[in-house]
JSON list of C-alpha atoms in Angstrom, two decimals:
[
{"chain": "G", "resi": 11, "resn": "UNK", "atom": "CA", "xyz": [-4.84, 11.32, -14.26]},
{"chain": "G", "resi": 12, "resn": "UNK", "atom": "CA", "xyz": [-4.94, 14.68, -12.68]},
{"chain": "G", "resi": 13, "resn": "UNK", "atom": "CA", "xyz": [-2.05, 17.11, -13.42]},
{"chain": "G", "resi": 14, "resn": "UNK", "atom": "CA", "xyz": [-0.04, 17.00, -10.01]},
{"chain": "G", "resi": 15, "resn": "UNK", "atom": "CA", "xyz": [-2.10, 13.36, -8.93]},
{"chain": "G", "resi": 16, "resn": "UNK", "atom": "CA", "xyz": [0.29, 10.25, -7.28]},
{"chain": "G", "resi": 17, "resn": "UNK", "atom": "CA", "xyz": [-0.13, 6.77, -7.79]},
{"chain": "G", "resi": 18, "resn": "UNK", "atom": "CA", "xyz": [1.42, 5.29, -4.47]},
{"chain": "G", "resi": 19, "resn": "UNK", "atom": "CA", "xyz": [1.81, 1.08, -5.02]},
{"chain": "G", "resi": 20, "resn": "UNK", "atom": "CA", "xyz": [3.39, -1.16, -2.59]},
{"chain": "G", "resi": 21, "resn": "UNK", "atom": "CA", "xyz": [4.06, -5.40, -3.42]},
{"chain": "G", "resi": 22, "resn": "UNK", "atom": "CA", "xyz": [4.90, -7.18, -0.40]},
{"chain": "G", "resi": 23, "resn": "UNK", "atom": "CA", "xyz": [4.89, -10.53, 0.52]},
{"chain": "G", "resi": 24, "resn": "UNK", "atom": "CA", "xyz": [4.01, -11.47, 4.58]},
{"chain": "G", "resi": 25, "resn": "UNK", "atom": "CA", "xyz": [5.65, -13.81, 6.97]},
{"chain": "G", "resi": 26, "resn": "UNK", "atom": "CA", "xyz": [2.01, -15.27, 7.50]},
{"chain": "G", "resi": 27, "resn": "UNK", "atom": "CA", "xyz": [1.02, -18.72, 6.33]},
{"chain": "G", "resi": 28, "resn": "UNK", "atom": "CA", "xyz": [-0.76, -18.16, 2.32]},
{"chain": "G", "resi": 29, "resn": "UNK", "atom": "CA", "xyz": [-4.47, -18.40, 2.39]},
{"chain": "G", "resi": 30, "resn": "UNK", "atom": "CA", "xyz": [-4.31, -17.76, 6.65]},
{"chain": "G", "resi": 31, "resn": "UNK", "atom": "CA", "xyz": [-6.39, -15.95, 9.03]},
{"chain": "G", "resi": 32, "resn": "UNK", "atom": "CA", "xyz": [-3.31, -13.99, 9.70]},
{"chain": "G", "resi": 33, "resn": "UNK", "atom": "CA", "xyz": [-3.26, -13.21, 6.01]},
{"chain": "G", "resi": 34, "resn": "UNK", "atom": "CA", "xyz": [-6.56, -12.11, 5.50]},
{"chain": "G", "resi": 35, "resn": "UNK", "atom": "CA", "xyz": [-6.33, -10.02, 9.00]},
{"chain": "G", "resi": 36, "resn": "UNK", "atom": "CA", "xyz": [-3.52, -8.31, 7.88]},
{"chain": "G", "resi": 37, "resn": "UNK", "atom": "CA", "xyz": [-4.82, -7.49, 4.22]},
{"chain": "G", "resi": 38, "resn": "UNK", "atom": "CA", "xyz": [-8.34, -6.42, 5.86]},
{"chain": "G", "resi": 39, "resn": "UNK", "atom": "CA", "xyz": [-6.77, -4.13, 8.70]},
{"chain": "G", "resi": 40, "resn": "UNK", "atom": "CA", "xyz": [-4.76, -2.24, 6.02]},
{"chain": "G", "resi": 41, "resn": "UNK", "atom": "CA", "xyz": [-7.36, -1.60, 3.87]},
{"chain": "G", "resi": 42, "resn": "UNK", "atom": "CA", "xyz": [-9.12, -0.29, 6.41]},
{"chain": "G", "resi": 43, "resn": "UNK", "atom": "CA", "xyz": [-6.48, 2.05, 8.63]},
{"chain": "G", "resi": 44, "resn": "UNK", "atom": "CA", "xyz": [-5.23, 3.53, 4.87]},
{"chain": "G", "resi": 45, "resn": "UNK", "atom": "CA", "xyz": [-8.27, 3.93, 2.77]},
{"chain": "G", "resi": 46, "resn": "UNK", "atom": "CA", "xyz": [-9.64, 6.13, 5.89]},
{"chain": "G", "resi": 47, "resn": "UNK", "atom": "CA", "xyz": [-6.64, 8.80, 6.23]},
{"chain": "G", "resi": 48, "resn": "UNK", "atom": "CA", "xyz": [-8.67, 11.65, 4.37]},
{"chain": "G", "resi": 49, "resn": "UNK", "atom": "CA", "xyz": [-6.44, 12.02, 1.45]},
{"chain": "G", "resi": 50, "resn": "UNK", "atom": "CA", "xyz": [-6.13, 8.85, 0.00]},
{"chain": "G", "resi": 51, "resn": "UNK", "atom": "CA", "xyz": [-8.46, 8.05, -2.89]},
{"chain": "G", "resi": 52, "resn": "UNK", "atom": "CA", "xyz": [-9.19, 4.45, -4.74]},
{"chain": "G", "resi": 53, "resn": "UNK", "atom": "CA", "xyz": [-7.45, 1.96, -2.36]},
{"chain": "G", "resi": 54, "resn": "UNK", "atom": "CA", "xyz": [-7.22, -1.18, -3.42]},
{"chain": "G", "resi": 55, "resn": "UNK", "atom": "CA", "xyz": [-5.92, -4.43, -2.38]},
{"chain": "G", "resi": 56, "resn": "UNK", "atom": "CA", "xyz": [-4.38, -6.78, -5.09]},
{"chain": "G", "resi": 57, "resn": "UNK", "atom": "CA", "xyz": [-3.55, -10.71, -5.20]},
{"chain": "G", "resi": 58, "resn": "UNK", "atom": "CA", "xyz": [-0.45, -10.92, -7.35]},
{"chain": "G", "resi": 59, "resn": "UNK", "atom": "CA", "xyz": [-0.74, -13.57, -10.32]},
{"chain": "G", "resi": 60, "resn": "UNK", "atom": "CA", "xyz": [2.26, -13.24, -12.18]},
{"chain": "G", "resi": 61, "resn": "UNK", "atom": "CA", "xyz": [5.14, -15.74, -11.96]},
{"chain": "G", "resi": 62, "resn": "UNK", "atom": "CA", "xyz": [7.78, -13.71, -13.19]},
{"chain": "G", "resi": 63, "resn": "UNK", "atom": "CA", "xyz": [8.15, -12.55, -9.06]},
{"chain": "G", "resi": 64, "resn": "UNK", "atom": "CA", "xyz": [8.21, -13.55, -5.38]},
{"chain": "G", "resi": 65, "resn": "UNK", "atom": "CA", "xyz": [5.71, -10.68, -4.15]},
{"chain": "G", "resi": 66, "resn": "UNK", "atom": "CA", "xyz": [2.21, -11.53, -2.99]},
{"chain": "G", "resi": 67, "resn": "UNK", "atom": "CA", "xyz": [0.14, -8.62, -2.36]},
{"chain": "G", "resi": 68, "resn": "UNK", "atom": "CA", "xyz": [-0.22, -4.98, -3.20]},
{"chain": "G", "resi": 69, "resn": "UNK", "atom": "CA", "xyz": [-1.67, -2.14, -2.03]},
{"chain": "G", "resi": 70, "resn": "UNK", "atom": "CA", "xyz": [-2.72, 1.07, -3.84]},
{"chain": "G", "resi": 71, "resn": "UNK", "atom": "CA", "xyz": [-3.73, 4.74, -3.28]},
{"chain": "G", "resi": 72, "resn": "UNK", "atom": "CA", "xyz": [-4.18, 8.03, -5.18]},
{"chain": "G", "resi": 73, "resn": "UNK", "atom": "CA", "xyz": [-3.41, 11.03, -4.08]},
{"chain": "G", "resi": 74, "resn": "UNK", "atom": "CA", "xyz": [-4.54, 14.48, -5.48]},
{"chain": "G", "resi": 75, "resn": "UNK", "atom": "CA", "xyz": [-1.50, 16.34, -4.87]},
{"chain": "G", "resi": 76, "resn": "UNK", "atom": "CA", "xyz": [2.44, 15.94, -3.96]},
{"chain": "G", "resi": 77, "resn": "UNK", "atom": "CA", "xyz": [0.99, 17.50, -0.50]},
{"chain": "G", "resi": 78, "resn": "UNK", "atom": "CA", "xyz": [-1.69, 14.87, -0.34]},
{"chain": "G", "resi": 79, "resn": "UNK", "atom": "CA", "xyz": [0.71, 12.21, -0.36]},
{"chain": "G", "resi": 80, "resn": "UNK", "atom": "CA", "xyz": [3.05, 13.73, 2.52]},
{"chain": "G", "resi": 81, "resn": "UNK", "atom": "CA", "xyz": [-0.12, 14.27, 4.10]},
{"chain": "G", "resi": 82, "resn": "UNK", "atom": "CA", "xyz": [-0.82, 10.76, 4.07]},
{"chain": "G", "resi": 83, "resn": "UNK", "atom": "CA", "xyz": [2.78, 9.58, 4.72]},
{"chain": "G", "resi": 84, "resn": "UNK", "atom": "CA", "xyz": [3.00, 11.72, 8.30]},
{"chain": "G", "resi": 85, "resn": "UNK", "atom": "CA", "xyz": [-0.68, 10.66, 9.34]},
{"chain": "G", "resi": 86, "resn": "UNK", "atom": "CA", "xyz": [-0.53, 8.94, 12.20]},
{"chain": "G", "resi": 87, "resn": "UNK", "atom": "CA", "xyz": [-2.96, 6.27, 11.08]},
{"chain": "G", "resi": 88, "resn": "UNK", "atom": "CA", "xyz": [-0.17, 5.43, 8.51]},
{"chain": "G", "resi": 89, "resn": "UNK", "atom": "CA", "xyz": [2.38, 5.71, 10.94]},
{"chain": "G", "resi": 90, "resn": "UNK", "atom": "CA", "xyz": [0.68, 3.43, 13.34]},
{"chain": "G", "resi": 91, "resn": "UNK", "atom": "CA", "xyz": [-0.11, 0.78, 11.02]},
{"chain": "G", "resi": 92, "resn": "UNK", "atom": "CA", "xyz": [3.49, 1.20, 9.53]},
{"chain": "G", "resi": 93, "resn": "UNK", "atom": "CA", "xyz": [4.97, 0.63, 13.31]},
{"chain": "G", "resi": 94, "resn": "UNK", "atom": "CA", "xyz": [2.94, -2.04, 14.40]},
{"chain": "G", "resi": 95, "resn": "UNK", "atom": "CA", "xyz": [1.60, -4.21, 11.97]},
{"chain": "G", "resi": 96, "resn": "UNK", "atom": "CA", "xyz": [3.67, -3.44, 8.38]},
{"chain": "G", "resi": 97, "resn": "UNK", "atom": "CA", "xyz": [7.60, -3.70, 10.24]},
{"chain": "G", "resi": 98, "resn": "UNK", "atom": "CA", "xyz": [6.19, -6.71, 11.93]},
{"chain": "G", "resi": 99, "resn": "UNK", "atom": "CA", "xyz": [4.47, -9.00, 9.48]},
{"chain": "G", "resi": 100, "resn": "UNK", "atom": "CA", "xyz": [5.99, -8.18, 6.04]},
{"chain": "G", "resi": 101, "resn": "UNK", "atom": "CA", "xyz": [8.58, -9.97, 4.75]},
{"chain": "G", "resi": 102, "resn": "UNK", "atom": "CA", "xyz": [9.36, -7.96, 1.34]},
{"chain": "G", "resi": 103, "resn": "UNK", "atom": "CA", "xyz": [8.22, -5.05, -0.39]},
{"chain": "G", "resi": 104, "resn": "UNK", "atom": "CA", "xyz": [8.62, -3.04, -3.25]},
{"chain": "G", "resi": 105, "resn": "UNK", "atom": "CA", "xyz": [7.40, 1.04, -3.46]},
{"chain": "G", "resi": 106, "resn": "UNK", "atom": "CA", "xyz": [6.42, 2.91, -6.35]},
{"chain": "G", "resi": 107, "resn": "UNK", "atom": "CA", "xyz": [5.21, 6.48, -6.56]},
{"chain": "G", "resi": 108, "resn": "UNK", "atom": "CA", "xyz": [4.32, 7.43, -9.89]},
{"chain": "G", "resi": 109, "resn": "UNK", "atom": "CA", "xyz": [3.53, 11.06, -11.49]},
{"chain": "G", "resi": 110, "resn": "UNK", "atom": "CA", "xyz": [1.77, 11.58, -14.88]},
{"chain": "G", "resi": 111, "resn": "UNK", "atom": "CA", "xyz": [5.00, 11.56, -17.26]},
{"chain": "G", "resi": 112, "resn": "UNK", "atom": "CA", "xyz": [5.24, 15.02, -18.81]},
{"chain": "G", "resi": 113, "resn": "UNK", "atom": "CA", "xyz": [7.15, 15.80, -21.69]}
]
């Protein structure tokens, strides 16, 4: 990983019915409002398979830079989809920013 590069990963869960249209809608629509703010870099969408907890989905992003990523946070694509779609239709989620460990 770049020096100064940000892995941003979300887990959530959604309030939608598993294997739904909802489901898919939702998982589709925020690959595609996220992966297309300019600074975001290898978005992926995940199925969780592990039992050990009681998320469903995750979503992550690289960003170059520490600026990158507020870039990204303020966009108002992200904001948008954050308003309308991400307060409405997930149930739980877990965040996690990581930076290359120095030492």
């Amino acid at each position: 990983m770049k020096d100064g590069a940000i892995i941003h990963s979300v887990i959530f869960s959604l309030k939608h019915e598993k294997g739904s249209t909802a489901e898919q809608r939702f998982l589709e629509d925020g690959k595609a409002a996220l992966s297309s703010i300019p600074t975001v870099k290898e978005f992926q969408v995940f199925r969780e398979i592990s039992p050990k907890n009681t998320y469903d989905f995750g979503f992550s992003m690289r960003f170059d830079s520490r600026a990158d990523y507020e870039a990204y946070n303020a966009h108002p694509q992200h904001v948008a989809f954050v308003r309308d779609r991400w307060d409405q239709e997930v149930s739980q989620f877990l965040e996690i920013d990581y930076a290359g460990y120095e030492h």
